[in-house]
XYZ file of N, CA and C in Angstrom:
762
model
N -141.880 -19.462 9.317
C -143.048 -19.874 10.009
C -142.665 -19.997 11.535
N -141.578 -20.415 11.820
C -141.158 -20.597 13.253
C -141.165 -19.293 13.938
N -140.742 -18.189 13.465
C -140.771 -16.836 13.979
C -142.297 -16.496 14.314
N -143.233 -16.839 13.416
C -144.473 -16.430 13.765
C -145.045 -17.183 14.904
N -144.848 -18.475 14.951
C -145.344 -19.263 16.096
C -144.605 -19.041 17.382
N -143.410 -18.568 17.370
C -142.682 -18.138 18.477
C -143.405 -16.864 19.177
N -143.824 -16.030 18.173
C -144.387 -14.775 18.635
C -145.678 -14.959 19.334
N -146.365 -16.000 18.803
C -147.702 -16.389 19.602
C -147.414 -16.969 20.821
N -146.284 -17.594 21.164
C -145.919 -18.153 22.378
C -145.787 -17.075 23.565
N -145.339 -15.808 23.107
C -145.189 -14.765 24.059
C -146.405 -14.352 24.577
N -147.557 -14.575 23.885
C -148.918 -14.080 24.333
C -149.342 -15.083 25.473
N -148.938 -16.279 25.380
C -149.802 -17.267 26.053
C -148.896 -18.047 27.103
N -147.565 -17.941 27.067
C -146.738 -18.762 28.001
C -147.070 -18.487 29.509
N -147.344 -17.080 29.794
C -147.601 -16.563 31.155
C -148.859 -17.197 31.804
N -149.697 -17.808 30.920
C -150.922 -18.237 31.444
C -150.828 -19.409 32.300
N -149.848 -20.288 32.159
C -149.708 -21.400 32.984
C -148.187 -21.884 32.875
N -147.214 -21.529 33.645
C -146.026 -21.814 33.374
C -145.547 -23.306 33.631
N -146.452 -23.999 34.361
C -145.945 -25.275 34.785
C -147.067 -26.332 34.407
N -147.872 -26.104 33.734
C -148.987 -27.042 33.152
C -149.164 -26.834 31.722
N -149.332 -27.900 30.960
C -149.691 -27.747 29.379
C -150.669 -26.876 29.142
N -150.470 -25.859 28.294
C -151.519 -24.891 27.901
C -152.026 -25.298 26.609
N -153.359 -25.067 26.334
C -153.992 -25.327 25.092
C -154.086 -23.971 24.301
N -153.454 -23.900 23.075
C -153.570 -22.753 22.305
C -154.671 -23.041 21.265
N -155.656 -22.284 21.239
C -156.709 -22.424 20.058
C -156.431 -21.413 19.094
N -156.074 -21.785 17.992
C -155.804 -20.852 16.883
C -156.767 -21.043 15.748
N -157.517 -19.904 15.613
C -158.581 -19.855 14.544
C -157.816 -19.435 13.227
N -158.091 -20.101 12.102
C -157.424 -19.968 10.838
C -158.607 -19.969 9.796
N -158.191 -19.429 8.603
C -158.960 -19.509 7.397
C -158.856 -20.933 6.841
N -159.823 -21.307 6.063
C -159.954 -22.870 5.778
C -158.877 -23.224 4.910
N -158.165 -22.489 4.137
C -157.079 -22.885 3.239
C -155.772 -22.862 3.922
N -155.738 -22.538 5.211
C -154.523 -22.567 6.090
C -153.830 -23.956 6.077
N -152.588 -24.034 5.860
C -151.821 -25.282 5.883
C -150.492 -25.102 6.639
N -150.114 -25.861 7.573
C -148.876 -25.826 8.280
C -148.339 -27.366 8.434
N -147.121 -27.641 8.204
C -146.649 -28.889 8.492
C -146.749 -29.333 9.910
N -147.245 -30.507 10.147
C -147.474 -31.124 11.575
C -146.076 -30.894 12.249
N -145.082 -31.091 11.771
C -143.774 -31.006 12.325
C -143.454 -29.656 13.008
N -143.827 -28.627 12.280
C -143.792 -27.365 12.861
C -144.577 -26.994 14.094
N -145.805 -27.450 14.111
C -146.596 -27.474 15.201
C -146.059 -28.303 16.453
N -145.571 -29.501 16.015
C -144.848 -30.206 17.049
C -143.845 -29.675 17.717
N -142.923 -28.983 17.017
C -141.829 -28.208 17.520
C -142.238 -27.153 18.464
N -143.245 -26.390 17.979
C -143.766 -25.258 18.912
C -144.247 -25.931 20.153
N -145.086 -26.889 20.160
C -145.673 -27.582 21.363
C -144.621 -28.171 22.143
N -143.509 -28.701 21.820
C -142.598 -29.224 22.601
C -141.724 -27.956 23.209
N -141.491 -27.046 22.575
C -140.675 -25.901 23.066
C -141.358 -25.158 24.164
N -142.664 -25.147 24.049
C -143.521 -24.294 24.949
C -144.505 -25.068 25.833
N -144.366 -26.446 25.844
C -145.231 -27.158 26.657
C -146.667 -26.750 26.434
N -147.083 -26.763 25.106
C -148.400 -26.424 24.783
C -148.971 -27.353 23.834
N -150.255 -27.347 23.760
C -151.034 -28.043 22.828
C -151.686 -27.188 21.775
N -151.455 -27.123 20.507
C -152.114 -26.350 19.634
C -153.339 -27.027 18.952
N -154.514 -26.304 19.049
C -155.679 -26.842 18.435
C -156.075 -25.906 17.320
N -155.934 -26.291 16.129
C -156.161 -25.534 14.938
C -157.751 -25.599 14.677
N -158.324 -24.481 14.607
C -159.793 -24.245 14.251
C -160.009 -23.683 12.897
N -160.295 -24.381 11.946
C -160.624 -23.843 10.661
C -162.100 -23.273 10.579
N -162.158 -21.930 10.530
C -163.361 -21.299 10.684
C -164.026 -20.534 9.526
N -163.545 -21.228 8.215
C -164.235 -20.735 6.967
C -163.159 -19.745 6.311
N -163.619 -19.057 5.170
C -163.003 -17.846 4.461
C -162.653 -16.798 5.595
N -161.684 -15.914 5.128
C -161.428 -14.784 5.888
C -162.455 -14.012 6.562
N -163.346 -13.537 5.864
C -164.449 -12.644 6.475
C -165.455 -13.428 7.181
N -165.608 -14.718 6.726
C -166.571 -15.743 7.398
C -165.927 -15.970 8.696
N -164.575 -16.181 8.883
C -164.004 -16.492 10.076
C -164.106 -15.281 11.090
N -163.894 -14.075 10.609
C -163.987 -12.834 11.362
C -165.428 -12.756 11.938
N -166.460 -13.027 11.121
C -167.822 -12.888 11.659
C -168.157 -13.826 12.713
N -167.452 -15.215 12.631
C -167.518 -16.098 13.774
C -166.953 -15.650 14.971
N -165.841 -15.030 14.818
C -165.102 -14.548 16.028
C -165.879 -13.394 16.686
N -166.485 -12.551 15.913
C -167.181 -11.458 16.524
C -168.563 -12.029 17.172
N -169.153 -13.015 16.555
C -170.413 -13.571 17.107
C -170.226 -14.485 18.342
N -169.028 -14.891 18.502
C -168.716 -15.804 19.726
C -167.905 -15.011 20.744
N -167.869 -13.646 20.616
C -167.012 -12.845 21.471
C -167.288 -12.979 22.981
N -168.396 -13.288 23.406
C -168.916 -13.521 24.754
C -168.308 -14.792 25.299
N -168.175 -15.784 24.382
C -167.612 -17.067 24.671
C -166.591 -17.531 23.638
N -165.456 -16.749 23.569
C -164.513 -16.984 22.546
C -164.102 -18.396 22.078
N -164.080 -18.659 20.683
C -163.777 -20.124 20.175
C -162.275 -20.132 20.068
N -161.440 -19.089 20.226
C -160.127 -19.287 19.911
C -159.351 -18.111 20.821
N -158.034 -18.394 20.995
C -157.170 -17.592 21.716
C -156.359 -16.721 20.831
N -156.180 -17.120 19.563
C -155.408 -16.238 18.603
C -156.056 -16.557 17.159
N -155.784 -15.663 16.316
C -156.346 -15.759 14.920
C -155.344 -15.386 13.929
N -155.109 -16.285 12.964
C -154.293 -15.981 11.722
C -155.080 -15.974 10.564
N -154.844 -14.841 9.735
C -155.598 -14.847 8.439
C -156.427 -13.458 8.168
N -156.451 -12.666 9.217
C -157.050 -11.341 9.031
C -156.050 -10.544 8.061
N -156.786 -9.453 7.580
C -155.832 -8.612 6.678
C -156.151 -7.155 6.756
N -155.465 -6.319 5.803
C -155.800 -4.941 5.941
C -157.160 -4.452 5.397
N -157.945 -5.376 4.969
C -159.305 -5.146 4.495
C -160.225 -5.272 5.641
N -159.728 -6.148 6.642
C -160.864 -6.369 7.738
C -160.389 -6.191 9.071
N -159.178 -5.777 9.318
C -158.540 -5.567 10.596
C -159.362 -4.413 11.265
N -159.826 -3.524 10.605
C -160.516 -2.459 11.434
C -161.827 -2.747 11.775
N -162.453 -3.776 11.161
C -163.722 -4.357 11.608
C -163.413 -5.177 12.925
N -162.359 -5.978 12.909
C -162.078 -6.714 14.027
C -161.783 -5.833 15.265
N -161.094 -4.778 15.015
C -160.713 -3.835 16.157
C -162.049 -3.150 16.719
N -162.776 -2.710 15.740
C -164.038 -2.062 16.092
C -165.080 -3.014 16.970
N -164.912 -4.188 16.772
C -165.856 -5.246 17.354
C -165.401 -5.496 18.821
N -164.129 -5.164 19.075
C -163.450 -5.314 20.341
C -162.984 -6.846 20.631
N -162.572 -7.665 19.594
C -162.136 -8.905 19.703
C -160.714 -9.166 19.733
N -159.957 -8.048 19.575
C -158.514 -8.052 19.583
C -157.975 -7.639 20.936
N -156.910 -8.343 21.414
C -156.313 -7.803 22.711
C -155.588 -6.571 22.621
N -155.629 -5.778 23.683
C -155.094 -4.395 23.703
C -153.726 -4.422 23.470
N -152.951 -5.551 23.933
C -151.547 -5.622 23.773
C -151.041 -6.680 22.839
N -150.431 -6.362 21.731
C -149.961 -7.302 20.699
C -148.473 -7.414 20.675
N -147.839 -8.587 20.362
C -146.528 -8.808 20.131
C -145.985 -7.822 19.265
N -144.536 -7.389 19.409
C -143.946 -6.557 18.426
C -143.494 -7.497 17.389
N -143.779 -6.799 16.000
C -143.514 -7.556 14.851
C -142.017 -7.395 14.422
N -141.608 -8.467 13.802
C -140.359 -8.393 13.095
C -140.477 -7.310 11.972
N -139.402 -6.819 11.479
C -139.395 -5.954 10.360
C -140.166 -6.530 9.097
N -141.243 -5.626 8.714
C -142.061 -6.129 7.570
C -142.160 -5.020 6.651
N -142.448 -5.445 5.394
C -142.671 -4.508 4.208
C -143.996 -3.671 4.272
N -145.170 -4.484 4.758
C -146.294 -3.887 5.062
C -146.787 -4.119 6.452
N -146.973 -3.049 7.319
C -147.314 -3.102 8.770
C -148.849 -3.014 8.777
N -149.359 -3.432 9.873
C -150.858 -3.246 10.168
C -150.937 -2.737 11.643
N -152.138 -2.057 11.806
C -152.357 -1.473 13.125
C -152.912 -2.654 14.079
N -152.627 -2.727 15.430
C -153.368 -3.540 16.310
C -153.174 -5.031 16.016
N -152.199 -5.430 15.328
C -151.845 -6.829 14.973
C -150.471 -7.100 14.438
N -150.039 -8.334 14.572
C -148.728 -8.624 14.032
C -148.826 -9.088 12.520
N -148.137 -8.248 11.755
C -148.213 -8.501 10.266
C -147.134 -9.615 10.041
N -147.459 -10.567 9.196
C -146.510 -11.678 8.824
C -146.391 -11.785 7.367
N -147.107 -11.355 6.511
C -146.955 -11.602 5.085
C -147.809 -10.575 4.255
N -147.612 -10.397 2.963
C -148.503 -9.553 2.248
C -148.452 -10.171 0.753
N -149.604 -9.996 0.089
C -149.618 -10.469 -1.312
C -150.654 -9.776 -2.113
N -150.363 -9.605 -3.431
C -151.261 -8.882 -4.326
C -152.490 -9.760 -4.672
N -153.666 -9.197 -4.734
C -154.901 -9.697 -5.235
C -155.079 -9.303 -6.695
N -155.141 -10.262 -7.443
C -155.232 -9.993 -8.968
C -156.133 -10.962 -9.876
N -156.505 -10.709 -11.127
C -157.159 -11.694 -11.790
C -156.137 -12.725 -12.450
N -156.346 -13.986 -12.256
C -155.629 -15.030 -12.935
C -156.401 -15.569 -13.957
N -155.615 -15.935 -15.065
C -156.347 -16.565 -16.093
C -155.869 -17.851 -16.542
N -156.588 -18.746 -17.162
C -156.162 -20.033 -17.591
C -155.573 -19.953 -19.084
N -154.310 -20.048 -19.074
C -153.494 -19.885 -20.355
C -153.976 -20.848 -21.504
N -154.157 -22.090 -21.126
C -154.589 -23.063 -22.080
C -155.995 -22.671 -22.817
N -156.861 -22.337 -21.799
C -158.257 -22.002 -22.309
C -158.261 -20.991 -23.291
N -157.500 -19.797 -22.985
C -157.480 -18.644 -23.922
C -156.744 -18.935 -25.249
N -155.683 -19.887 -25.215
C -155.023 -20.189 -26.370
C -155.891 -20.981 -27.200
N -156.690 -21.890 -26.538
C -157.591 -22.731 -27.429
C -158.682 -22.034 -28.068
N -159.179 -20.937 -27.363
C -160.386 -20.244 -27.812
C -159.924 -19.196 -28.707
N -158.645 -18.842 -28.797
C -158.008 -17.823 -29.552
C -158.636 -16.429 -29.217
N -159.059 -16.278 -27.998
C -159.598 -15.047 -27.451
C -158.500 -14.174 -26.705
N -158.497 -12.838 -27.281
C -157.472 -11.975 -26.604
C -157.694 -11.733 -25.183
N -156.779 -11.677 -24.343
C -156.937 -11.349 -22.881
C -157.632 -9.894 -22.853
N -158.363 -9.744 -21.840
C -159.063 -8.481 -21.438
C -157.819 -7.682 -20.920
N -157.861 -6.314 -21.483
C -156.741 -5.464 -20.859
C -157.059 -4.503 -19.780
N -158.457 -4.338 -19.624
C -158.926 -3.555 -18.545
C -160.169 -4.202 -17.945
N -160.551 -3.742 -16.696
C -161.758 -4.299 -16.038
C -162.906 -3.923 -16.866
N -162.991 -2.758 -17.604
C -164.145 -2.431 -18.523
C -164.240 -3.409 -19.524
N -163.106 -3.997 -20.129
C -163.212 -5.136 -21.170
C -164.168 -6.199 -20.665
N -164.064 -6.466 -19.486
C -164.812 -7.769 -19.113
C -166.442 -7.554 -19.089
N -166.790 -6.257 -19.280
C -168.312 -6.078 -19.510
C -168.638 -6.381 -20.892
N -167.781 -6.591 -21.850
C -168.034 -6.816 -23.228
C -168.604 -8.150 -23.449
N -169.457 -8.347 -24.525
C -170.125 -9.701 -24.864
C -169.144 -10.803 -25.042
N -168.022 -10.512 -25.421
C -166.934 -11.642 -25.767
C -166.518 -12.359 -24.328
N -166.635 -11.489 -23.297
C -166.245 -12.004 -22.056
C -167.233 -12.481 -21.032
N -168.449 -12.671 -21.623
C -169.689 -12.997 -20.887
C -169.368 -14.371 -20.206
N -169.751 -14.423 -18.959
C -169.683 -15.680 -18.271
C -168.284 -16.377 -18.121
N -167.316 -15.356 -18.048
C -165.922 -15.924 -17.938
C -165.299 -15.651 -16.556
N -165.800 -14.840 -15.781
C -165.076 -14.427 -14.478
C -165.937 -14.900 -13.318
N -165.102 -15.366 -12.341
C -165.639 -15.858 -11.034
C -164.783 -15.109 -9.919
N -165.447 -14.724 -8.946
C -164.779 -13.906 -7.826
C -165.256 -14.505 -6.578
N -164.434 -14.530 -5.585
C -165.025 -14.881 -4.156
C -165.836 -13.753 -3.549
N -166.854 -14.252 -2.911
C -167.757 -13.207 -2.347
C -167.002 -12.255 -1.386
N -167.187 -10.925 -1.423
C -166.547 -9.987 -0.538
C -167.126 -10.138 0.971
N -168.429 -10.733 0.958
C -169.011 -10.856 2.284
C -168.158 -11.975 3.146
N -167.616 -12.981 2.619
C -167.068 -14.140 3.330
C -165.490 -14.120 2.966
N -165.074 -13.624 1.878
C -163.620 -13.764 1.394
C -162.780 -12.646 1.529
N -161.635 -12.609 2.128
C -160.665 -11.336 2.155
C -160.199 -11.126 0.901
N -159.835 -11.981 0.019
C -159.414 -11.509 -1.305
C -160.467 -10.912 -2.094
N -161.797 -11.485 -1.857
C -162.962 -10.962 -2.569
C -163.197 -9.531 -2.164
N -163.013 -9.247 -0.778
C -163.233 -7.803 -0.249
C -162.135 -6.976 -0.806
N -160.859 -7.408 -0.868
C -159.791 -6.684 -1.302
C -160.000 -6.165 -2.756
N -160.608 -7.099 -3.456
C -160.906 -6.873 -4.977
C -161.927 -5.766 -5.042
N -163.007 -5.919 -4.250
C -164.115 -4.838 -4.347
C -163.623 -3.492 -3.847
N -162.740 -3.463 -2.757
C -162.215 -2.158 -2.320
C -161.212 -1.566 -3.406
N -160.505 -2.447 -4.072
C -159.714 -1.860 -5.099
C -160.497 -1.359 -6.237
N -161.687 -1.990 -6.534
C -162.445 -1.397 -7.574
C -163.054 0.059 -7.264
N -163.407 0.070 -5.999
C -163.844 1.540 -5.482
C -162.800 2.295 -5.582
N -161.536 1.932 -5.084
C -160.391 2.834 -5.040
C -159.925 3.439 -6.398
N -160.117 2.487 -7.384
C -159.770 2.864 -8.726
C -160.822 3.445 -9.517
N -162.016 3.165 -9.276
C -163.216 3.713 -10.102
C -164.004 4.832 -9.390
N -163.810 4.832 -8.078
C -164.793 5.655 -7.340
C -166.075 4.708 -6.874
N -166.676 5.128 -5.866
C -167.801 4.327 -5.563
C -168.932 4.100 -6.585
N -169.379 5.331 -7.141
C -170.337 5.232 -8.138
C -169.767 4.471 -9.418
N -168.689 4.642 -9.886
C -168.089 3.923 -10.928
C -168.005 2.544 -10.753
N -167.543 2.015 -9.485
C -167.415 0.658 -9.125
C -168.778 -0.027 -9.215
N -169.817 0.567 -8.553
C -171.004 -0.196 -8.634
C -171.648 -0.174 -9.789
N -171.474 0.686 -10.694
C -171.927 0.723 -12.003
C -171.189 -0.523 -12.896
N -169.893 -0.577 -12.608
C -169.198 -1.731 -13.318
C -169.705 -3.068 -12.830
N -169.896 -3.106 -11.354
C -170.527 -4.395 -10.931
C -171.859 -4.785 -11.481
N -172.719 -3.583 -11.637
C -174.060 -3.868 -12.411
C -173.918 -4.420 -13.736
N -172.849 -3.859 -14.456
C -172.634 -4.300 -15.814
C -172.096 -5.809 -15.864
N -171.304 -6.143 -14.740
C -170.658 -7.394 -14.751
C -171.823 -8.391 -14.412
N -172.775 -8.107 -13.663
C -173.955 -9.024 -13.213
C -174.681 -9.315 -14.568
N -174.815 -8.317 -15.340
C -175.545 -8.562 -16.748
C -174.623 -9.293 -17.634
N -173.293 -9.380 -17.280
C -172.397 -10.061 -18.083
C -172.032 -11.488 -17.574
N -172.708 -11.832 -16.572
C -172.544 -13.234 -16.056
C -171.427 -13.541 -15.128
N -170.965 -12.501 -14.360
C -169.908 -12.811 -13.235
C -170.523 -13.658 -12.275
N -169.814 -14.578 -11.923
C -170.165 -15.517 -10.713
C -169.490 -15.077 -9.486
N -170.253 -14.929 -8.454
C -169.739 -14.655 -7.108
C -169.789 -15.967 -6.258
N -168.678 -16.629 -6.008
C -168.654 -17.795 -5.291
C -168.392 -17.572 -3.789
N -168.853 -18.605 -2.932
C -168.835 -18.423 -1.535
C -167.536 -17.929 -1.033
N -166.546 -18.536 -1.424
C -165.130 -18.117 -0.876
C -164.047 -18.485 -1.983
N -162.774 -18.146 -1.395
C -161.682 -18.307 -2.538
C -161.540 -19.692 -2.866
N -161.683 -20.658 -2.062
C -161.387 -22.036 -2.317
C -162.541 -22.529 -3.353
N -163.673 -22.136 -3.124
C -164.766 -22.672 -4.134
C -164.463 -21.913 -5.617
N -164.123 -20.653 -5.605
C -163.808 -19.913 -6.737
C -162.554 -20.612 -7.584
N -161.525 -20.944 -6.667
C -160.371 -21.212 -7.282
C -160.329 -22.832 -7.668
N -160.695 -23.561 -6.790
C -160.717 -25.132 -6.960
C -161.810 -25.690 -7.578
N -163.009 -24.988 -7.567
C -164.182 -25.519 -8.087
C -164.497 -24.857 -9.466
N -164.515 -23.625 -9.579
C -165.123 -22.889 -10.617
C -164.018 -22.558 -11.677
N -162.826 -22.332 -11.382
C -161.728 -22.041 -12.316
C -161.458 -23.162 -13.364
N -161.338 -22.828 -14.525
C -161.424 -23.839 -15.601
C -159.786 -24.724 -15.338
N -158.919 -24.111 -14.774
C -157.738 -24.806 -14.513
C -157.947 -25.984 -13.625
N -158.944 -26.053 -12.864
C -159.379 -27.116 -11.944
C -160.699 -27.732 -12.201
N -161.132 -27.774 -13.564
C -162.198 -28.306 -14.079
C -163.482 -27.582 -13.941
N -163.475 -26.415 -13.575
C -164.673 -25.485 -13.591
C -164.963 -25.030 -14.879
N -165.815 -23.940 -15.036
C -166.336 -23.334 -16.197
C -165.916 -21.906 -16.430
N -165.056 -21.366 -15.521
C -164.736 -19.962 -15.577
C -163.093 -19.749 -15.861
N -162.569 -19.274 -16.927
C -161.326 -19.174 -17.164
C -160.559 -17.937 -16.524
N -161.269 -17.135 -15.868
C -160.794 -15.927 -15.165
C -161.162 -16.007 -13.679
N -160.322 -15.840 -12.712
C -160.715 -15.924 -11.212
C -159.931 -14.885 -10.517
N -160.555 -14.152 -9.630
C -159.971 -13.411 -8.713
C -159.310 -14.126 -7.613
N -157.935 -13.972 -7.631
C -157.189 -14.806 -6.645
C -155.873 -13.963 -6.319
N -154.721 -14.714 -6.117
C -153.534 -13.972 -5.722
C -152.499 -13.849 -6.839
N -151.746 -13.009 -6.746
C -150.612 -12.863 -7.840
C -149.623 -14.050 -7.708
N -149.671 -14.639 -6.568
C -148.592 -15.746 -6.188
C -149.378 -17.116 -6.542
N -150.587 -17.151 -7.049
C -151.205 -18.355 -7.376
C -150.535 -19.188 -8.473
N -150.096 -18.618 -9.489
C -149.374 -19.396 -10.631
C -148.079 -20.141 -10.001
N -147.405 -19.237 -9.271
C -146.053 -19.815 -8.591
C -146.499 -21.061 -7.581
N -147.617 -20.857 -7.058
C -147.945 -22.011 -6.062
C -148.305 -23.250 -6.745
N -149.021 -22.970 -7.946
C -149.423 -24.151 -8.933
C -148.082 -24.973 -9.090
N -147.056 -24.366 -9.491
C -145.827 -25.099 -9.820
C -145.229 -25.692 -8.551
N -145.132 -24.978 -7.437
C -144.678 -25.499 -6.288
C -145.340 -26.737 -5.607
N -146.653 -26.647 -5.741
C -147.285 -27.764 -5.205
C -147.706 -29.002 -6.089
N -147.167 -28.816 -7.348
C -147.598 -29.763 -8.352
C -146.655 -31.066 -8.232
N -145.598 -31.027 -7.406
C -144.756 -32.196 -7.105
C -144.126 -32.583 -8.565
N -143.654 -31.648 -9.351
C -142.952 -31.863 -10.602
C -143.783 -31.879 -11.747
N -145.110 -31.920 -11.621
C -146.018 -31.910 -12.761
C -145.896 -30.740 -13.790
N -145.511 -29.507 -13.079
C -145.497 -28.376 -13.841
C -144.129 -27.847 -13.769
N -143.539 -27.383 -14.884
C -142.296 -26.510 -14.673
C -142.638 -25.026 -14.908
N -143.760 -24.752 -15.696
C -144.179 -23.509 -15.894
C -145.688 -23.416 -15.418
N -146.118 -22.377 -14.854
C -147.421 -22.503 -14.303
C -148.660 -22.351 -15.369
N -149.627 -23.167 -15.246
C -150.619 -23.319 -16.297
C -151.592 -22.004 -16.305
N -151.750 -21.406 -15.067
C -152.527 -20.218 -15.079
C -151.394 -18.991 -14.957
N -151.928 -17.806 -15.177
C -151.044 -16.546 -15.185
C -151.931 -15.445 -14.629
N -151.168 -14.473 -14.222
C -151.752 -13.261 -13.492
C -151.881 -12.143 -14.497
N -152.910 -11.369 -14.391
C -153.058 -10.197 -15.163
C -152.054 -9.053 -14.840
N -151.590 -8.278 -15.691
C -150.336 -7.414 -15.402
C -150.707 -6.180 -14.464
N -152.047 -5.993 -14.297
C -152.464 -4.759 -13.422
C -152.641 -5.366 -12.101
N -152.206 -4.841 -11.000
C -152.380 -5.170 -9.594
C -153.764 -4.635 -9.158
N -154.644 -5.351 -8.692
C -155.957 -5.015 -8.388
C -156.025 -4.438 -6.865
N -155.270 -5.123 -5.977
C -155.237 -4.727 -4.647
C -154.088 -5.375 -3.903
N -153.827 -5.045 -2.674
C -152.888 -5.815 -1.903
C -153.376 -6.165 -0.523
N -153.070 -7.185 0.050
C -153.705 -7.599 1.355
C -152.540 -8.194 2.271
N -152.302 -7.537 3.219
C -151.247 -7.850 4.208
C -151.962 -8.832 5.197
N -151.316 -10.189 5.203
C -151.918 -11.127 6.130
C -151.308 -10.891 7.446
N -152.134 -11.305 8.581
C -151.608 -11.119 9.923
C -152.185 -12.056 10.882
N -151.648 -12.116 12.057
C -152.434 -12.708 13.091
C -152.473 -11.998 14.322
N -153.370 -12.084 15.192
C -153.532 -11.208 16.367
C -154.206 -12.077 17.510
N -153.847 -11.683 18.623
C -154.411 -12.394 19.848
C -155.808 -11.931 20.106
N -156.731 -12.801 20.573
C -158.143 -12.388 21.027
C -158.092 -12.235 22.415
N -159.253 -11.610 22.950
C -159.475 -11.573 24.405
C -159.869 -12.970 24.746
C-alpha cells in the first residue's frame, strides 16, 4: 500500500512545495486503510489526506462525472476495467498519469494496483443444512429449486455488479444474457443497491435471506483474515467457474 500512496504523491507534490497540501482522495465505500499508513504518507509529503467515501464503484464514478466542473476530489481509487472507459470518455482523468509498477493486469489511462476475480459465493452451512446440490452453471440458477437464492449488486452502482453483467454478455452473447436475466427475474434474483448491501445485509452468511451472492473470489479468504481467529476455514466458498475479473486502479482527476 505504501507504493500506491507514494505514486499519488508524485502527482501532487509540485502543487505547493513549501506549504501543506490537501489531497482529496475519492474512494468506494468499502475502502479501508490503516490510519498509520495515511499518517506516514502525510508526514513524508507534508500533506493532509482527506478520504471521501463516495459510494459503490459506479456510484462514485457518476458523482465524479457530475461534479466535473467543481471537482470533489484530486484523485480516485476504486475504478476498474469495467468503468475506466466511461471515466476517460467523460474527461475526468488527467492526461498524464504516474508510471505503474509491474503488474499482472494493466489498465489504460490509469495506475493499476490490484486485480481480483468476480464470482458467485455460496454459504456452505446453508447448502449443507438444506441438502441442496450446488448449481453447476448459470442456467441452473433459473430452475425452481434455486428460486429466491441469488443476490447481486446492481451493475448501475457497483463495479463487481457491472463486471458480472459484462461477463454474462461475454459468455452468453447479448441476446442470451438478457434472456437469462429475464429468467432470473422470474426466479427471484435480488438486485441490491451495492456490494456492501448484497454481501453484508442480504447474504445468509451475514444474517440475510440469500445463500448465493455475487462477490469476489477472495471473499472467503477475507472472512478468515478479518475474523480475528473466529474462523480457520472460510464459512462461504466460491463457485469453481470464474465469472469476470476486475482490475482495481487509482487515477488522478483534473
